[in-house]
mmCIF file with all atom_site columns, C-alpha atoms and ligand atoms in Angstrom:
data_model
loop_
_atom_site.group_PDB
_atom_site.id
_atom_site.type_symbol
_atom_site.label_atom_id
_atom_site.label_alt_id
_atom_site.label_comp_id
_atom_site.label_asym_id
_atom_site.label_entity_id
_atom_site.label_seq_id
_atom_site.pdbx_PDB_ins_code
_atom_site.Cartn_x
_atom_site.Cartn_y
_atom_site.Cartn_z
_atom_site.occupancy
_atom_site.B_iso_or_equiv
_atom_site.pdbx_formal_charge
_atom_site.auth_seq_id
_atom_site.auth_comp_id
_atom_site.auth_asym_id
_atom_site.auth_atom_id
_atom_site.pdbx_PDB_model_num
ATOM   1   C  CA  . UNK A 1 1   ? 17.923 55.790 -35.058 1.00 60.00 ? 1150 UNK A CA  1
ATOM   2   C  CA  . UNK A 1 2   ? 18.315 53.036 -32.532 1.00 79.00 ? 1151 UNK A CA  1
ATOM   3   C  CA  . UNK A 1 3   ? 20.114 49.818 -33.372 1.00 83.00 ? 1152 UNK A CA  1
ATOM   4   C  CA  . UNK A 1 4   ? 20.134 46.620 -31.341 1.00 83.00 ? 1153 UNK A CA  1
ATOM   5   C  CA  . UNK A 1 5   ? 23.592 45.881 -29.906 1.00 83.00 ? 1154 UNK A CA  1
ATOM   6   C  CA  . UNK A 1 6   ? 23.051 42.143 -29.534 1.00 90.00 ? 1155 UNK A CA  1
ATOM   7   C  CA  . UNK A 1 7   ? 21.865 41.417 -33.027 1.00 92.00 ? 1156 UNK A CA  1
ATOM   8   C  CA  . UNK A 1 8   ? 22.713 37.695 -32.915 1.00 92.00 ? 1157 UNK A CA  1
ATOM   9   C  CA  . UNK A 1 9   ? 20.599 37.288 -29.787 1.00 94.00 ? 1158 UNK A CA  1
ATOM   10  C  CA  . UNK A 1 10  ? 17.664 39.037 -31.423 1.00 94.00 ? 1159 UNK A CA  1
ATOM   11  C  CA  . UNK A 1 11  ? 17.992 36.870 -34.501 1.00 95.00 ? 1160 UNK A CA  1
ATOM   12  C  CA  . UNK A 1 12  ? 17.927 33.749 -32.307 1.00 95.00 ? 1161 UNK A CA  1
ATOM   13  C  CA  . UNK A 1 13  ? 14.739 34.984 -30.611 1.00 94.00 ? 1162 UNK A CA  1
ATOM   14  C  CA  . UNK A 1 14  ? 13.159 35.849 -33.963 1.00 95.00 ? 1163 UNK A CA  1
ATOM   15  C  CA  . UNK A 1 15  ? 13.308 32.184 -35.028 1.00 93.00 ? 1164 UNK A CA  1
ATOM   16  C  CA  . UNK A 1 16  ? 10.635 31.298 -32.444 1.00 93.00 ? 1165 UNK A CA  1
ATOM   17  C  CA  . UNK A 1 17  ? 8.061  33.736 -33.800 1.00 95.00 ? 1166 UNK A CA  1
ATOM   18  C  CA  . UNK A 1 18  ? 5.269  32.714 -36.148 1.00 95.00 ? 1167 UNK A CA  1
ATOM   19  C  CA  . UNK A 1 19  ? 4.950  34.825 -39.297 1.00 97.00 ? 1168 UNK A CA  1
ATOM   20  C  CA  . UNK A 1 20  ? 2.002  35.087 -41.681 1.00 96.00 ? 1169 UNK A CA  1
ATOM   21  C  CA  . UNK A 1 21  ? 1.933  37.020 -44.942 1.00 95.00 ? 1170 UNK A CA  1
ATOM   22  C  CA  . UNK A 1 22  ? -1.003 39.382 -45.440 1.00 96.00 ? 1171 UNK A CA  1
ATOM   23  C  CA  . UNK A 1 23  ? 0.338  40.442 -48.826 1.00 95.00 ? 1172 UNK A CA  1
ATOM   24  C  CA  . UNK A 1 24  ? 3.807  40.165 -50.423 1.00 92.00 ? 1173 UNK A CA  1
ATOM   25  C  CA  . UNK A 1 25  ? 5.203  43.126 -48.457 1.00 95.00 ? 1174 UNK A CA  1
ATOM   26  C  CA  . UNK A 1 26  ? 3.194  42.937 -45.224 1.00 98.00 ? 1175 UNK A CA  1
ATOM   27  C  CA  . UNK A 1 27  ? 3.413  40.303 -42.522 1.00 97.00 ? 1176 UNK A CA  1
ATOM   28  C  CA  . UNK A 1 28  ? 1.780  39.607 -39.197 1.00 97.00 ? 1177 UNK A CA  1
ATOM   29  C  CA  . UNK A 1 29  ? 4.364  38.535 -36.632 1.00 97.00 ? 1178 UNK A CA  1
ATOM   30  C  CA  . UNK A 1 30  ? 3.589  36.935 -33.301 1.00 94.00 ? 1179 UNK A CA  1
ATOM   31  C  CA  . UNK A 1 31  ? 4.317  39.062 -30.211 1.00 91.00 ? 1180 UNK A CA  1
ATOM   32  C  CA  . UNK A 1 32  ? 5.885  37.231 -27.269 1.00 84.00 ? 1181 UNK A CA  1
ATOM   33  C  CA  . UNK A 1 33  ? 5.292  40.090 -24.837 1.00 79.00 ? 1182 UNK A CA  1
ATOM   34  C  CA  . UNK A 1 34  ? 1.646  40.546 -25.748 1.00 75.00 ? 1183 UNK A CA  1
ATOM   35  C  CA  . UNK A 1 35  ? -0.251 37.353 -26.606 1.00 72.00 ? 1184 UNK A CA  1
ATOM   36  C  CA  . UNK A 1 36  ? -3.326 39.192 -27.842 1.00 77.00 ? 1185 UNK A CA  1
ATOM   37  C  CA  . UNK A 1 37  ? -1.620 41.481 -30.290 1.00 82.00 ? 1186 UNK A CA  1
ATOM   38  C  CA  . UNK A 1 38  ? 0.485  40.528 -33.258 1.00 94.00 ? 1187 UNK A CA  1
ATOM   39  C  CA  . UNK A 1 39  ? 2.755  43.083 -34.844 1.00 96.00 ? 1188 UNK A CA  1
ATOM   40  C  CA  . UNK A 1 40  ? 2.524  44.158 -38.457 1.00 97.00 ? 1189 UNK A CA  1
ATOM   41  C  CA  . UNK A 1 41  ? 5.789  44.422 -40.364 1.00 98.00 ? 1190 UNK A CA  1
ATOM   42  C  CA  . UNK A 1 42  ? 6.042  46.076 -43.776 1.00 98.00 ? 1191 UNK A CA  1
ATOM   43  C  CA  . UNK A 1 43  ? 9.050  45.548 -46.032 1.00 97.00 ? 1192 UNK A CA  1
ATOM   44  C  CA  . UNK A 1 44  ? 10.056 47.538 -49.105 1.00 96.00 ? 1193 UNK A CA  1
ATOM   45  C  CA  . UNK A 1 45  ? 12.896 46.311 -51.326 1.00 94.00 ? 1194 UNK A CA  1
ATOM   46  C  CA  . UNK A 1 46  ? 14.618 49.236 -53.041 1.00 94.00 ? 1195 UNK A CA  1
ATOM   47  C  CA  . UNK A 1 47  ? 16.462 48.739 -56.358 1.00 93.00 ? 1196 UNK A CA  1
ATOM   48  C  CA  . UNK A 1 48  ? 19.810 49.655 -54.716 1.00 92.00 ? 1197 UNK A CA  1
ATOM   49  C  CA  . UNK A 1 49  ? 19.728 46.739 -52.261 1.00 91.00 ? 1198 UNK A CA  1
ATOM   50  C  CA  . UNK A 1 50  ? 18.256 48.772 -49.432 1.00 95.00 ? 1199 UNK A CA  1
ATOM   51  C  CA  . UNK A 1 51  ? 15.468 47.129 -47.435 1.00 97.00 ? 1200 UNK A CA  1
ATOM   52  C  CA  . UNK A 1 52  ? 13.174 49.650 -45.741 1.00 96.00 ? 1201 UNK A CA  1
ATOM   53  C  CA  . UNK A 1 53  ? 11.026 48.296 -42.948 1.00 97.00 ? 1202 UNK A CA  1
ATOM   54  C  CA  . UNK A 1 54  ? 8.484  49.354 -40.395 1.00 96.00 ? 1203 UNK A CA  1
ATOM   55  C  CA  . UNK A 1 55  ? 6.897  47.487 -37.493 1.00 96.00 ? 1204 UNK A CA  1
ATOM   56  C  CA  . UNK A 1 56  ? 4.058  48.374 -35.133 1.00 95.00 ? 1205 UNK A CA  1
ATOM   57  C  CA  . UNK A 1 57  ? 6.030  47.508 -31.979 1.00 94.00 ? 1206 UNK A CA  1
ATOM   58  C  CA  . UNK A 1 58  ? 7.316  50.167 -29.599 1.00 92.00 ? 1207 UNK A CA  1
ATOM   59  C  CA  . UNK A 1 59  ? 10.964 49.825 -30.649 1.00 92.00 ? 1208 UNK A CA  1
ATOM   60  C  CA  . UNK A 1 60  ? 10.099 50.517 -34.276 1.00 93.00 ? 1209 UNK A CA  1
ATOM   61  C  CA  . UNK A 1 61  ? 7.596  53.256 -33.440 1.00 91.00 ? 1210 UNK A CA  1
ATOM   62  C  CA  . UNK A 1 62  ? 10.538 55.220 -32.025 1.00 90.00 ? 1211 UNK A CA  1
ATOM   63  C  CA  . UNK A 1 63  ? 12.520 54.601 -35.231 1.00 88.00 ? 1212 UNK A CA  1
ATOM   64  C  CA  . UNK A 1 64  ? 14.394 51.584 -33.921 1.00 92.00 ? 1213 UNK A CA  1
ATOM   65  C  CA  . UNK A 1 65  ? 15.614 49.344 -36.720 1.00 94.00 ? 1214 UNK A CA  1
ATOM   66  C  CA  . UNK A 1 66  ? 15.867 45.529 -36.749 1.00 95.00 ? 1215 UNK A CA  1
ATOM   67  C  CA  . UNK A 1 67  ? 13.388 44.599 -34.022 1.00 95.00 ? 1216 UNK A CA  1
ATOM   68  C  CA  . UNK A 1 68  ? 12.817 40.888 -33.449 1.00 96.00 ? 1217 UNK A CA  1
ATOM   69  C  CA  . UNK A 1 69  ? 9.580  41.025 -35.521 1.00 97.00 ? 1218 UNK A CA  1
ATOM   70  C  CA  . UNK A 1 70  ? 11.305 42.597 -38.516 1.00 97.00 ? 1219 UNK A CA  1
ATOM   71  C  CA  . UNK A 1 71  ? 14.049 39.981 -38.431 1.00 97.00 ? 1220 UNK A CA  1
ATOM   72  C  CA  . UNK A 1 72  ? 11.406 37.228 -38.221 1.00 98.00 ? 1221 UNK A CA  1
ATOM   73  C  CA  . UNK A 1 73  ? 9.572  38.721 -41.216 1.00 98.00 ? 1222 UNK A CA  1
ATOM   74  C  CA  . UNK A 1 74  ? 12.736 39.003 -43.311 1.00 98.00 ? 1223 UNK A CA  1
ATOM   75  C  CA  . UNK A 1 75  ? 13.793 35.445 -42.449 1.00 97.00 ? 1224 UNK A CA  1
ATOM   76  C  CA  . UNK A 1 76  ? 10.318 34.255 -43.398 1.00 97.00 ? 1225 UNK A CA  1
ATOM   77  C  CA  . UNK A 1 77  ? 10.618 35.889 -46.835 1.00 96.00 ? 1226 UNK A CA  1
ATOM   78  C  CA  . UNK A 1 78  ? 14.146 34.539 -47.317 1.00 96.00 ? 1227 UNK A CA  1
ATOM   79  C  CA  . UNK A 1 79  ? 13.179 30.996 -46.293 1.00 95.00 ? 1228 UNK A CA  1
ATOM   80  C  CA  . UNK A 1 80  ? 10.507 30.908 -48.990 1.00 93.00 ? 1229 UNK A CA  1
ATOM   81  C  CA  . UNK A 1 81  ? 13.310 31.466 -51.534 1.00 93.00 ? 1230 UNK A CA  1
ATOM   82  C  CA  . UNK A 1 82  ? 15.563 28.882 -49.899 1.00 96.00 ? 1231 UNK A CA  1
ATOM   83  C  CA  . UNK A 1 83  ? 17.843 31.562 -48.425 1.00 96.00 ? 1232 UNK A CA  1
ATOM   84  C  CA  . UNK A 1 84  ? 19.270 32.049 -44.943 1.00 96.00 ? 1233 UNK A CA  1
ATOM   85  C  CA  . UNK A 1 85  ? 20.056 35.515 -43.586 1.00 97.00 ? 1234 UNK A CA  1
ATOM   86  C  CA  . UNK A 1 86  ? 22.705 36.855 -41.237 1.00 96.00 ? 1235 UNK A CA  1
ATOM   87  C  CA  . UNK A 1 87  ? 22.621 40.340 -39.698 1.00 96.00 ? 1236 UNK A CA  1
ATOM   88  C  CA  . UNK A 1 88  ? 25.649 42.583 -39.094 1.00 95.00 ? 1237 UNK A CA  1
ATOM   89  C  CA  . UNK A 1 89  ? 26.159 45.874 -37.296 1.00 93.00 ? 1238 UNK A CA  1
ATOM   90  C  CA  . UNK A 1 90  ? 28.959 47.066 -39.590 1.00 93.00 ? 1239 UNK A CA  1
ATOM   91  C  CA  . UNK A 1 91  ? 29.447 46.969 -43.332 1.00 95.00 ? 1240 UNK A CA  1
ATOM   92  C  CA  . UNK A 1 92  ? 32.940 45.498 -42.861 1.00 96.00 ? 1241 UNK A CA  1
ATOM   93  C  CA  . UNK A 1 93  ? 31.515 42.492 -41.017 1.00 96.00 ? 1242 UNK A CA  1
ATOM   94  C  CA  . UNK A 1 94  ? 28.994 41.985 -43.817 1.00 97.00 ? 1243 UNK A CA  1
ATOM   95  C  CA  . UNK A 1 95  ? 31.598 42.288 -46.591 1.00 97.00 ? 1244 UNK A CA  1
ATOM   96  C  CA  . UNK A 1 96  ? 33.791 39.652 -44.935 1.00 97.00 ? 1245 UNK A CA  1
ATOM   97  C  CA  . UNK A 1 97  ? 31.062 37.059 -45.573 1.00 95.00 ? 1246 UNK A CA  1
ATOM   98  C  CA  . UNK A 1 98  ? 31.525 37.376 -49.366 1.00 96.00 ? 1247 UNK A CA  1
ATOM   99  C  CA  . UNK A 1 99  ? 27.798 36.930 -49.935 1.00 95.00 ? 1248 UNK A CA  1
ATOM   100 C  CA  . UNK A 1 100 ? 25.038 39.085 -51.323 1.00 93.00 ? 1249 UNK A CA  1
ATOM   101 C  CA  . UNK A 1 101 ? 24.569 42.154 -49.100 1.00 95.00 ? 1250 UNK A CA  1
ATOM   102 C  CA  . UNK A 1 102 ? 21.432 44.135 -48.285 1.00 96.00 ? 1251 UNK A CA  1
ATOM   103 C  CA  . UNK A 1 103 ? 21.189 47.253 -46.159 1.00 96.00 ? 1252 UNK A CA  1
ATOM   104 C  CA  . UNK A 1 104 ? 18.333 47.266 -43.632 1.00 97.00 ? 1253 UNK A CA  1
ATOM   105 C  CA  . UNK A 1 105 ? 16.856 50.592 -42.538 1.00 95.00 ? 1254 UNK A CA  1
ATOM   106 C  CA  . UNK A 1 106 ? 13.750 52.030 -40.974 1.00 93.00 ? 1255 UNK A CA  1
ATOM   107 C  CA  . UNK A 1 107 ? 11.375 53.457 -43.584 1.00 91.00 ? 1256 UNK A CA  1
ATOM   108 C  CA  . UNK A 1 108 ? 11.156 56.757 -41.669 1.00 90.00 ? 1257 UNK A CA  1
ATOM   109 C  CA  . UNK A 1 109 ? 14.895 57.011 -41.003 1.00 84.00 ? 1258 UNK A CA  1
ATOM   110 C  CA  . UNK A 1 110 ? 16.811 55.470 -43.919 1.00 81.00 ? 1259 UNK A CA  1
ATOM   111 C  CA  . UNK A 1 111 ? 20.186 57.074 -43.157 1.00 82.00 ? 1260 UNK A CA  1
ATOM   112 C  CA  . UNK A 1 112 ? 21.364 54.628 -40.528 1.00 83.00 ? 1261 UNK A CA  1
ATOM   113 C  CA  . UNK A 1 113 ? 20.906 50.887 -40.492 1.00 93.00 ? 1262 UNK A CA  1
ATOM   114 C  CA  . UNK A 1 114 ? 22.421 47.442 -40.319 1.00 95.00 ? 1263 UNK A CA  1
ATOM   115 C  CA  . UNK A 1 115 ? 23.602 44.976 -42.953 1.00 96.00 ? 1264 UNK A CA  1
ATOM   116 C  CA  . UNK A 1 116 ? 22.153 41.661 -44.062 1.00 97.00 ? 1265 UNK A CA  1
ATOM   117 C  CA  . UNK A 1 117 ? 23.934 38.896 -45.893 1.00 97.00 ? 1266 UNK A CA  1
ATOM   118 C  CA  . UNK A 1 118 ? 22.032 36.183 -47.717 1.00 96.00 ? 1267 UNK A CA  1
ATOM   119 C  CA  . UNK A 1 119 ? 23.207 32.688 -48.573 1.00 95.00 ? 1268 UNK A CA  1
ATOM   120 C  CA  . UNK A 1 120 ? 21.618 29.626 -50.122 1.00 94.00 ? 1269 UNK A CA  1
ATOM   121 C  CA  . UNK A 1 121 ? 20.296 26.985 -47.741 1.00 83.00 ? 1270 UNK A CA  1
HETATM 122 ZN ZN1 . ZN  B 2 .   ? 8.803  45.075 -34.077 1.00 54.04 ? 1121 ZN  B ZN1 1
#
């Protein structure tokens, strides 16, 4: 499992990407590196608060979690419910926020991931 080290930077970049729902769990996300091809992100919400994702980009193909497209897709879903997300590399960082916590993993490698906190607004 690969994790991005500069998660805040990736989140900032994700805000520029256009996202379109194909169905409730599948989104097309604009690719900045390849204008002709969008990426497809799938999101599964597990009952235990785990969020399992997959993306068609190269990072995700090699089991990388939390690519810029996945973050854009998750923020898109959250925004529709009036929520804002933050992403954290450690559980301690996430717990310090005292907000609802989700655990983001790759659908083919769910044992290692990053944490998401969600707040209103
Ligand atoms: Zn991706």
